[in-house]
Amino acid sequence: MLYLDHVSVSFPSFRLEPISLAVENNDYLTLLGVSGAGKTVVLELLAGLIKPDGGRILLNGTNITHQKIQERRIGLVYQDLSLFPHLSVKNNIAFPLRRKGLSKDRLLERVKELAAETEVSHLLDRSPGTLSGGEAQRVALARTLAADPEILLLDEPLSNLDVKLKADLRKLLRRIHQSGKTMIHVTHDYMEAATLSNKVAVIQNGRLLQHGSPEEVFRHPRSAFVAHFSGVKNLFPCRHDRGEGGEGLQTALVGDGVRIRYYGERTNEPGFLMIPEQEIILSEEAVESSAVNQLRGTIREMNLAGPGVEVIIDAGVDFVVSISRHSQTALQLEAGKGIWLNFKASSVRFIGD
């Protein structure tokens, strides 16, 4: 197990606040945040490239905080890859193996095994300058795996790749993880976190805001920043109606006075209301239902979104609603049409400011 125990570090223009985080063996942890949040700093602390000002880094109970880079069984693949340009793909992969004292035959055998695992066998005689971005990323992974790291660190591994290459590389990363490798993956794309990892940690301005399973973090964000970063589209600043509310069911105002009911403790504090776009039902007429929130709006625009349709509706504030294409056709939806939005109070979540 890897454990960061109140690890912090300061630079002239940035500070990583004390961070405590546990990574179990065979976890796939994604560090999620915008550029400059401190994600790569965490990787460099783990790899030993920079030393912390405070705290400890423990690996399987051993304090490695001040251990030399070459003594740590931690491999780092940077975003810029850093392949040796004067060496062939074969010799790039072989480079970490040469220090292990392997026989020539065993070294070549291991290079071929790693090349097959990362699907670069056909590239062994090529030079790095002739490789595509996806090919170079696979070679960098093979070279790092050649050192047999206990933990694999990945800095934005899917950036600057087209859709197909990203899909192919995701499959490779899953296979590497399923082989038993513990992985820590830095990204600003929450979909990468949702589809690849079993643990997520969100970092903002050098602070760890929230961590847990993707389900916990993305469905139950503790702050507006995490909610925004998780792809929540219906996130409205709100204030509470002092004259309404009570035990259980509360009323909050968004925009210029749009009333929305939700379940929660009574508060007069400002915050945000989060409403999942998939939990809003559209109807042509007002209907009797258990949905206590019923708002009349006008469709502003519609956009294709994967297999469905994203509908933007002005109901005093702009709501985003996700529906199927069948529902779009059945309701004859088009820009300018009036429509009712229906959603339950239990679908609404209040997030403190």
Short mmCIF file of C-alpha atoms in Angstrom, two decimals:
data_model
loop_
_atom_site.label_atom_id
_atom_site.label_comp_id
_atom_site.label_asym_id
_atom_site.label_seq_id
_atom_site.Cartn_x
_atom_site.Cartn_y
_atom_site.Cartn_z
CA MET A 1 0.00 0.00 0.00
CA LEU A 2 1.11 3.55 -0.78
CA TYR A 3 0.30 6.21 1.80
CA LEU A 4 0.84 9.96 1.64
CA ASP A 5 0.82 11.24 5.22
CA HIS A 6 0.31 15.03 5.37
CA VAL A 7 2.73 15.56 2.47
CA SER A 8 3.30 19.19 1.48
CA VAL A 9 5.72 21.22 -0.61
CA SER A 10 6.12 24.92 -1.43
CA PHE A 11 7.46 26.76 -4.46
CA PRO A 12 7.70 30.53 -5.02
CA SER A 13 4.35 30.65 -6.84
CA PHE A 14 2.60 27.45 -5.66
CA ARG A 15 1.99 25.43 -2.51
CA LEU A 16 0.73 21.89 -2.22
CA GLU A 17 -1.22 21.88 1.03
CA PRO A 18 -0.75 18.87 3.35
CA ILE A 19 -2.31 15.91 1.56
CA SER A 20 -3.14 12.52 3.08
CA LEU A 21 -4.17 9.77 0.70
CA ALA A 22 -4.06 5.97 0.72
CA VAL A 23 -3.61 3.91 -2.45
CA GLU A 24 -4.25 0.19 -1.95
CA ASN A 25 -2.41 -2.49 -3.91
CA ASN A 26 -3.94 -2.87 -7.40
CA ASP A 27 -5.88 0.40 -7.11
CA TYR A 28 -6.30 2.57 -10.20
CA LEU A 29 -6.34 6.10 -8.79
CA THR A 30 -7.06 9.12 -10.96
CA LEU A 31 -5.85 12.54 -9.83
CA LEU A 32 -8.31 14.97 -11.35
CA GLY A 33 -7.95 18.73 -11.64
CA VAL A 34 -7.35 21.68 -13.96
CA SER A 35 -3.90 22.65 -15.20
CA GLY A 36 -1.76 24.01 -12.38
CA ALA A 37 -3.80 22.33 -9.63
CA GLY A 38 -0.83 20.33 -8.34
CA LYS A 39 -1.50 16.91 -9.86
CA THR A 40 1.90 16.47 -11.51
CA VAL A 41 3.61 17.76 -8.34
CA VAL A 42 2.08 14.78 -6.50
CA LEU A 43 3.50 12.38 -9.12
CA GLU A 44 6.95 13.97 -8.87
CA LEU A 45 6.87 13.68 -5.07
CA LEU A 46 6.02 9.99 -5.36
CA ALA A 47 8.70 9.39 -7.98
CA GLY A 48 11.32 11.18 -5.87
CA LEU A 49 11.97 13.97 -8.36
CA ILE A 50 11.15 16.59 -5.73
CA LYS A 51 11.34 16.33 -1.95
CA PRO A 52 8.46 17.34 0.35
CA ASP A 53 8.76 20.10 2.94
CA GLY A 54 6.69 18.06 5.35
CA GLY A 55 4.97 14.73 5.82
CA ARG A 56 5.90 11.17 4.86
CA ILE A 57 5.50 8.84 1.90
CA LEU A 58 5.14 5.20 2.90
CA LEU A 59 5.26 2.24 0.53
CA ASN A 60 4.22 -1.07 2.12
CA GLY A 61 5.11 0.37 5.50
CA THR A 62 8.58 1.58 4.48
CA ASN A 63 9.31 5.31 4.64
CA ILE A 64 10.54 6.25 1.14
CA THR A 65 10.21 10.04 1.59
CA HIS A 66 13.93 10.65 1.09
CA GLN A 67 14.77 7.48 -0.82
CA LYS A 68 16.71 7.93 -4.07
CA ILE A 69 14.77 7.78 -7.33
CA GLN A 70 16.51 4.61 -8.52
CA GLU A 71 15.74 2.83 -5.26
CA ARG A 72 11.98 3.31 -5.53
CA ARG A 73 9.95 0.73 -7.42
CA ILE A 74 7.88 3.53 -8.92
CA GLY A 75 7.77 4.26 -12.66
CA LEU A 76 6.72 7.59 -14.15
CA VAL A 77 5.55 8.15 -17.73
CA TYR A 78 5.53 11.89 -18.47
CA GLN A 79 3.16 13.57 -20.89
CA ASP A 80 6.09 14.43 -23.20
CA LEU A 81 7.26 10.78 -23.02
CA SER A 82 11.04 11.57 -23.08
CA LEU A 83 12.06 8.63 -25.28
CA PHE A 84 15.76 8.53 -26.14
CA PRO A 85 15.80 9.90 -29.72
CA HIS A 86 19.16 8.27 -30.62
CA LEU A 87 17.98 4.77 -29.67
CA SER A 88 15.64 2.46 -31.56
CA VAL A 89 12.34 1.40 -30.01
CA LYS A 90 13.96 -1.94 -29.10
CA ASN A 91 16.85 -0.24 -27.32
CA ASN A 92 14.56 2.25 -25.58
CA ILE A 93 12.64 -0.67 -24.06
CA ALA A 94 15.87 -2.54 -23.29
CA PHE A 95 17.48 0.42 -21.52
CA PRO A 96 16.11 -0.32 -17.99
CA LEU A 97 16.75 -4.04 -18.47
CA ARG A 98 20.49 -3.65 -19.11
CA ARG A 99 21.07 -2.72 -15.45
CA LYS A 100 19.57 -6.02 -14.31
CA GLY A 101 22.43 -8.16 -15.58
CA LEU A 102 20.26 -10.28 -17.87
CA SER A 103 21.83 -12.49 -20.48
CA LYS A 104 21.60 -11.23 -24.05
CA ASP A 105 19.01 -13.86 -24.93
CA ARG A 106 16.87 -13.19 -21.85
CA LEU A 107 17.06 -9.43 -22.41
CA LEU A 108 15.86 -9.79 -26.00
CA GLU A 109 13.13 -12.20 -24.89
CA ARG A 110 11.91 -9.72 -22.27
CA VAL A 111 11.92 -6.84 -24.80
CA LYS A 112 9.74 -8.95 -27.12
CA GLU A 113 7.37 -9.80 -24.23
CA LEU A 114 6.93 -6.13 -23.32
CA ALA A 115 6.54 -5.13 -26.96
CA ALA A 116 3.82 -7.75 -27.39
CA GLU A 117 2.08 -6.61 -24.19
CA THR A 118 1.99 -3.00 -25.39
CA GLU A 119 1.38 -3.94 -29.05
CA VAL A 120 4.55 -2.35 -30.48
CA SER A 121 6.26 -5.52 -31.77
CA HIS A 122 6.13 -4.17 -35.33
CA LEU A 123 7.94 -0.98 -34.28
CA LEU A 124 11.07 -2.44 -32.64
CA ASP A 125 13.48 -1.30 -35.37
CA ARG A 126 11.95 2.18 -35.72
CA SER A 127 13.38 5.37 -34.22
CA PRO A 128 11.21 7.50 -31.86
CA GLY A 129 11.09 10.39 -34.33
CA THR A 130 9.10 8.28 -36.81
CA LEU A 131 6.38 7.26 -34.34
CA SER A 132 2.86 8.66 -34.02
CA GLY A 133 1.69 10.00 -30.68
CA GLY A 134 -0.15 6.80 -29.81
CA GLU A 135 2.80 4.61 -30.83
CA ALA A 136 5.24 6.70 -28.79
CA GLN A 137 2.95 6.49 -25.75
CA ARG A 138 2.93 2.69 -25.98
CA VAL A 139 6.72 2.55 -26.30
CA ALA A 140 7.09 4.82 -23.26
CA LEU A 141 4.81 2.51 -21.31
CA ALA A 142 6.83 -0.55 -22.41
CA ARG A 143 10.10 1.09 -21.35
CA THR A 144 8.69 2.03 -17.94
CA LEU A 145 7.24 -1.46 -17.40
CA ALA A 146 10.66 -2.93 -18.22
CA ALA A 147 11.87 -1.62 -14.85
CA ASP A 148 9.09 -3.67 -13.21
CA PRO A 149 7.71 -0.84 -11.06
CA GLU A 150 5.40 -1.70 -8.22
CA ILE A 151 3.45 1.49 -8.96
CA LEU A 152 2.98 3.05 -12.41
CA LEU A 153 2.51 6.84 -12.57
CA LEU A 154 0.93 8.32 -15.71
CA ASP A 155 0.94 12.05 -16.48
CA GLU A 156 -1.92 12.89 -18.90
CA PRO A 157 -1.40 9.65 -20.91
CA LEU A 158 -4.39 10.21 -23.22
CA SER A 159 -3.85 13.88 -24.05
CA ASN A 160 -3.21 14.91 -27.67
CA LEU A 161 -4.57 11.62 -29.04
CA ASP A 162 -7.53 11.26 -31.39
CA VAL A 163 -10.69 9.42 -30.35
CA LYS A 164 -9.66 6.01 -31.71
CA LEU A 165 -6.16 6.15 -30.25
CA LYS A 166 -7.60 7.14 -26.88
CA ALA A 167 -9.96 4.16 -26.97
CA ASP A 168 -7.12 1.79 -27.89
CA LEU A 169 -4.83 3.15 -25.18
CA ARG A 170 -7.60 2.94 -22.57
CA LYS A 171 -7.90 -0.78 -23.38
CA LEU A 172 -4.15 -1.18 -22.92
CA LEU A 173 -4.18 0.67 -19.58
CA ARG A 174 -7.02 -1.57 -18.38
CA ARG A 175 -5.03 -4.68 -19.34
CA ILE A 176 -1.95 -3.42 -17.52
CA HIS A 177 -4.05 -2.70 -14.44
CA GLN A 178 -5.77 -6.09 -14.61
CA SER A 179 -2.35 -7.75 -14.66
CA GLY A 180 -1.98 -6.56 -11.04
CA LYS A 181 -0.26 -3.20 -11.44
CA THR A 182 -1.12 -0.33 -9.08
CA MET A 183 -1.62 2.81 -11.18
CA ILE A 184 -1.95 6.54 -10.55
CA HIS A 185 -3.17 8.55 -13.53
CA VAL A 186 -3.24 12.36 -13.81
CA THR A 187 -5.89 13.96 -16.00
CA HIS A 188 -8.26 16.93 -16.34
CA ASP A 189 -10.91 14.76 -18.04
CA TYR A 190 -13.49 13.34 -15.63
CA MET A 191 -14.64 10.77 -18.21
CA GLU A 192 -11.18 9.18 -18.08
CA ALA A 193 -11.53 8.94 -14.33
CA ALA A 194 -15.04 7.51 -14.55
CA THR A 195 -14.16 4.84 -17.11
CA LEU A 196 -10.71 3.75 -15.93
CA SER A 197 -10.32 4.11 -12.18
CA ASN A 198 -11.72 2.65 -9.01
CA LYS A 199 -10.54 5.64 -6.94
CA VAL A 200 -10.66 9.37 -7.73
CA ALA A 201 -9.03 12.34 -6.00
CA VAL A 202 -9.94 15.90 -7.00
CA ILE A 203 -7.28 18.59 -6.49
CA GLN A 204 -7.76 22.36 -6.77
CA ASN A 205 -5.12 25.03 -6.12
CA GLY A 206 -2.90 22.58 -4.24
CA ARG A 207 -5.68 21.27 -2.02
CA LEU A 208 -7.24 17.81 -1.98
CA LEU A 209 -10.97 18.58 -2.14
CA GLN A 210 -12.48 15.10 -2.22
CA HIS A 211 -11.51 11.50 -2.81
CA GLY A 212 -13.28 8.17 -2.99
CA SER A 213 -14.83 5.91 -5.59
CA PRO A 214 -16.03 7.52 -8.86
CA GLU A 215 -19.60 6.81 -7.68
CA GLU A 216 -19.02 8.69 -4.40
CA VAL A 217 -17.21 11.66 -5.94
CA PHE A 218 -19.26 12.17 -9.09
CA ARG A 219 -22.72 11.45 -7.69
CA HIS A 220 -22.14 13.09 -4.33
CA PRO A 221 -19.78 16.03 -4.85
CA ARG A 222 -19.03 18.02 -1.69
CA SER A 223 -18.38 21.33 -3.44
CA ALA A 224 -19.50 23.28 -6.47
CA PHE A 225 -16.02 22.91 -7.99
CA VAL A 226 -16.15 19.11 -7.79
CA ALA A 227 -19.68 19.13 -9.20
CA HIS A 228 -18.64 21.34 -12.14
CA PHE A 229 -15.61 19.17 -12.75
CA SER A 230 -17.76 16.03 -12.65
CA GLY A 231 -19.72 17.25 -15.65
CA VAL A 232 -22.83 18.38 -13.74
CA LYS A 233 -24.65 20.82 -16.02
CA ASN A 234 -27.57 21.85 -13.84
CA LEU A 235 -25.74 23.57 -10.99
CA PHE A 236 -27.44 26.77 -9.86
CA PRO A 237 -26.37 29.33 -7.23
CA CYS A 238 -29.29 29.57 -4.82
CA ARG A 239 -30.66 31.33 -1.78
CA HIS A 240 -33.33 30.06 0.57
CA ASP A 241 -36.87 31.33 0.93
CA ARG A 242 -37.08 32.26 4.59
CA GLY A 243 -40.86 31.95 4.54
CA GLU A 244 -40.92 28.41 3.25
CA GLY A 245 -39.36 25.12 4.20
CA GLY A 246 -39.47 23.09 7.33
CA GLU A 247 -38.66 19.61 8.49
CA GLY A 248 -37.41 17.69 5.47
CA LEU A 249 -38.73 19.57 2.44
CA GLN A 250 -36.98 22.90 1.75
CA THR A 251 -37.46 25.64 -0.84
CA ALA A 252 -34.59 27.43 -2.58
CA LEU A 253 -34.66 30.24 -5.12
CA VAL A 254 -32.52 30.28 -8.25
CA GLY A 255 -32.20 32.96 -10.91
CA ASP A 256 -34.82 35.68 -10.54
CA GLY A 257 -36.97 33.70 -8.14
CA VAL A 258 -37.50 30.23 -9.63
CA ARG A 259 -38.60 28.05 -6.70
CA ILE A 260 -37.17 24.56 -6.38
CA ARG A 261 -38.01 22.09 -3.60
CA TYR A 262 -35.58 19.58 -2.19
CA TYR A 263 -35.08 17.39 0.87
CA GLY A 264 -32.50 18.54 3.39
CA GLU A 265 -31.87 20.32 6.65
CA ARG A 266 -33.14 23.85 7.06
CA THR A 267 -30.46 26.45 6.33
CA ASN A 268 -30.24 30.09 5.40
CA GLU A 269 -26.75 29.70 3.99
CA PRO A 270 -26.14 30.32 0.27
CA GLY A 271 -25.03 27.43 -1.89
CA PHE A 272 -25.83 25.55 -5.06
CA LEU A 273 -28.58 23.23 -6.24
CA MET A 274 -27.52 20.23 -8.32
CA ILE A 275 -30.10 18.51 -10.54
CA PRO A 276 -28.99 15.55 -12.71
CA GLU A 277 -29.98 16.12 -16.32
CA GLN A 278 -31.16 12.50 -16.67
CA GLU A 279 -33.68 12.88 -13.83
CA ILE A 280 -35.75 15.64 -15.42
CA ILE A 281 -38.86 14.43 -17.27
CA LEU A 282 -40.37 16.49 -20.09
CA SER A 283 -44.09 16.66 -20.88
CA GLU A 284 -46.26 18.73 -23.21
CA GLU A 285 -48.83 19.40 -20.47
CA ALA A 286 -48.72 19.74 -16.71
CA VAL A 287 -49.20 16.28 -15.23
CA GLU A 288 -50.14 14.87 -11.85
CA SER A 289 -47.13 13.06 -10.45
CA SER A 290 -44.92 12.69 -7.41
CA ALA A 291 -42.57 15.28 -8.92
CA VAL A 292 -43.11 18.34 -6.73
CA ASN A 293 -41.00 20.48 -9.05
CA GLN A 294 -42.94 21.35 -12.19
CA LEU A 295 -41.73 24.28 -14.30
CA ARG A 296 -42.90 25.69 -17.59
CA GLY A 297 -40.15 26.58 -20.07
CA THR A 298 -39.23 27.17 -23.69
CA ILE A 299 -36.77 25.08 -25.67
CA ARG A 300 -33.77 27.19 -26.68
CA GLU A 301 -31.71 24.58 -28.52
CA MET A 302 -31.08 20.87 -28.94
CA ASN A 303 -27.82 19.04 -29.52
CA LEU A 304 -26.95 15.44 -30.26
CA ALA A 305 -25.10 13.89 -27.32
CA GLY A 306 -23.95 10.33 -28.00
CA PRO A 307 -27.00 8.09 -28.43
CA GLY A 308 -29.34 10.74 -27.00
CA VAL A 309 -30.24 14.41 -27.23
CA GLU A 310 -29.34 17.29 -24.93
CA VAL A 311 -32.17 19.81 -24.66
CA ILE A 312 -31.57 23.31 -23.25
CA ILE A 313 -34.73 24.86 -21.81
CA ASP A 314 -35.27 28.38 -20.49
CA ALA A 315 -37.50 28.08 -17.40
CA GLY A 316 -36.26 31.21 -15.68
CA VAL A 317 -32.79 29.67 -15.69
CA ASP A 318 -31.35 27.41 -18.36
CA PHE A 319 -31.90 23.72 -17.61
CA VAL A 320 -30.07 20.99 -19.50
CA VAL A 321 -32.14 17.83 -19.99
CA SER A 322 -30.88 14.53 -21.40
CA ILE A 323 -33.46 12.48 -23.32
CA SER A 324 -33.52 9.69 -25.88
CA ARG A 325 -33.99 10.39 -29.57
CA HIS A 326 -37.22 8.42 -29.37
CA SER A 327 -38.54 10.87 -26.76
CA GLN A 328 -37.47 13.79 -28.93
CA THR A 329 -39.52 12.41 -31.81
CA ALA A 330 -42.52 11.43 -29.65
CA LEU A 331 -42.73 14.88 -28.06
CA GLN A 332 -42.01 16.64 -31.39
CA LEU A 333 -39.41 18.80 -29.71
CA GLU A 334 -37.98 21.79 -31.53
CA ALA A 335 -36.49 25.16 -30.67
CA GLY A 336 -39.16 27.64 -29.52
CA LYS A 337 -41.64 25.02 -28.31
CA GLY A 338 -43.12 25.36 -24.81
CA ILE A 339 -42.54 22.37 -22.53
CA TRP A 340 -42.97 21.29 -18.89
CA LEU A 341 -40.06 20.12 -16.77
CA ASN A 342 -40.83 17.65 -13.97
CA PHE A 343 -38.41 16.39 -11.32
CA LYS A 344 -38.65 15.05 -7.80
CA ALA A 345 -37.42 16.85 -4.70
CA SER A 346 -35.31 13.76 -4.00
CA SER A 347 -33.45 14.36 -7.28
CA VAL A 348 -32.23 17.78 -6.11
CA ARG A 349 -29.14 18.12 -3.98
CA PHE A 350 -28.02 21.20 -2.03
CA ILE A 351 -24.27 21.85 -1.87
CA GLY A 352 -23.04 24.42 0.63
CA ASP A 353 -21.05 27.36 -0.68
#
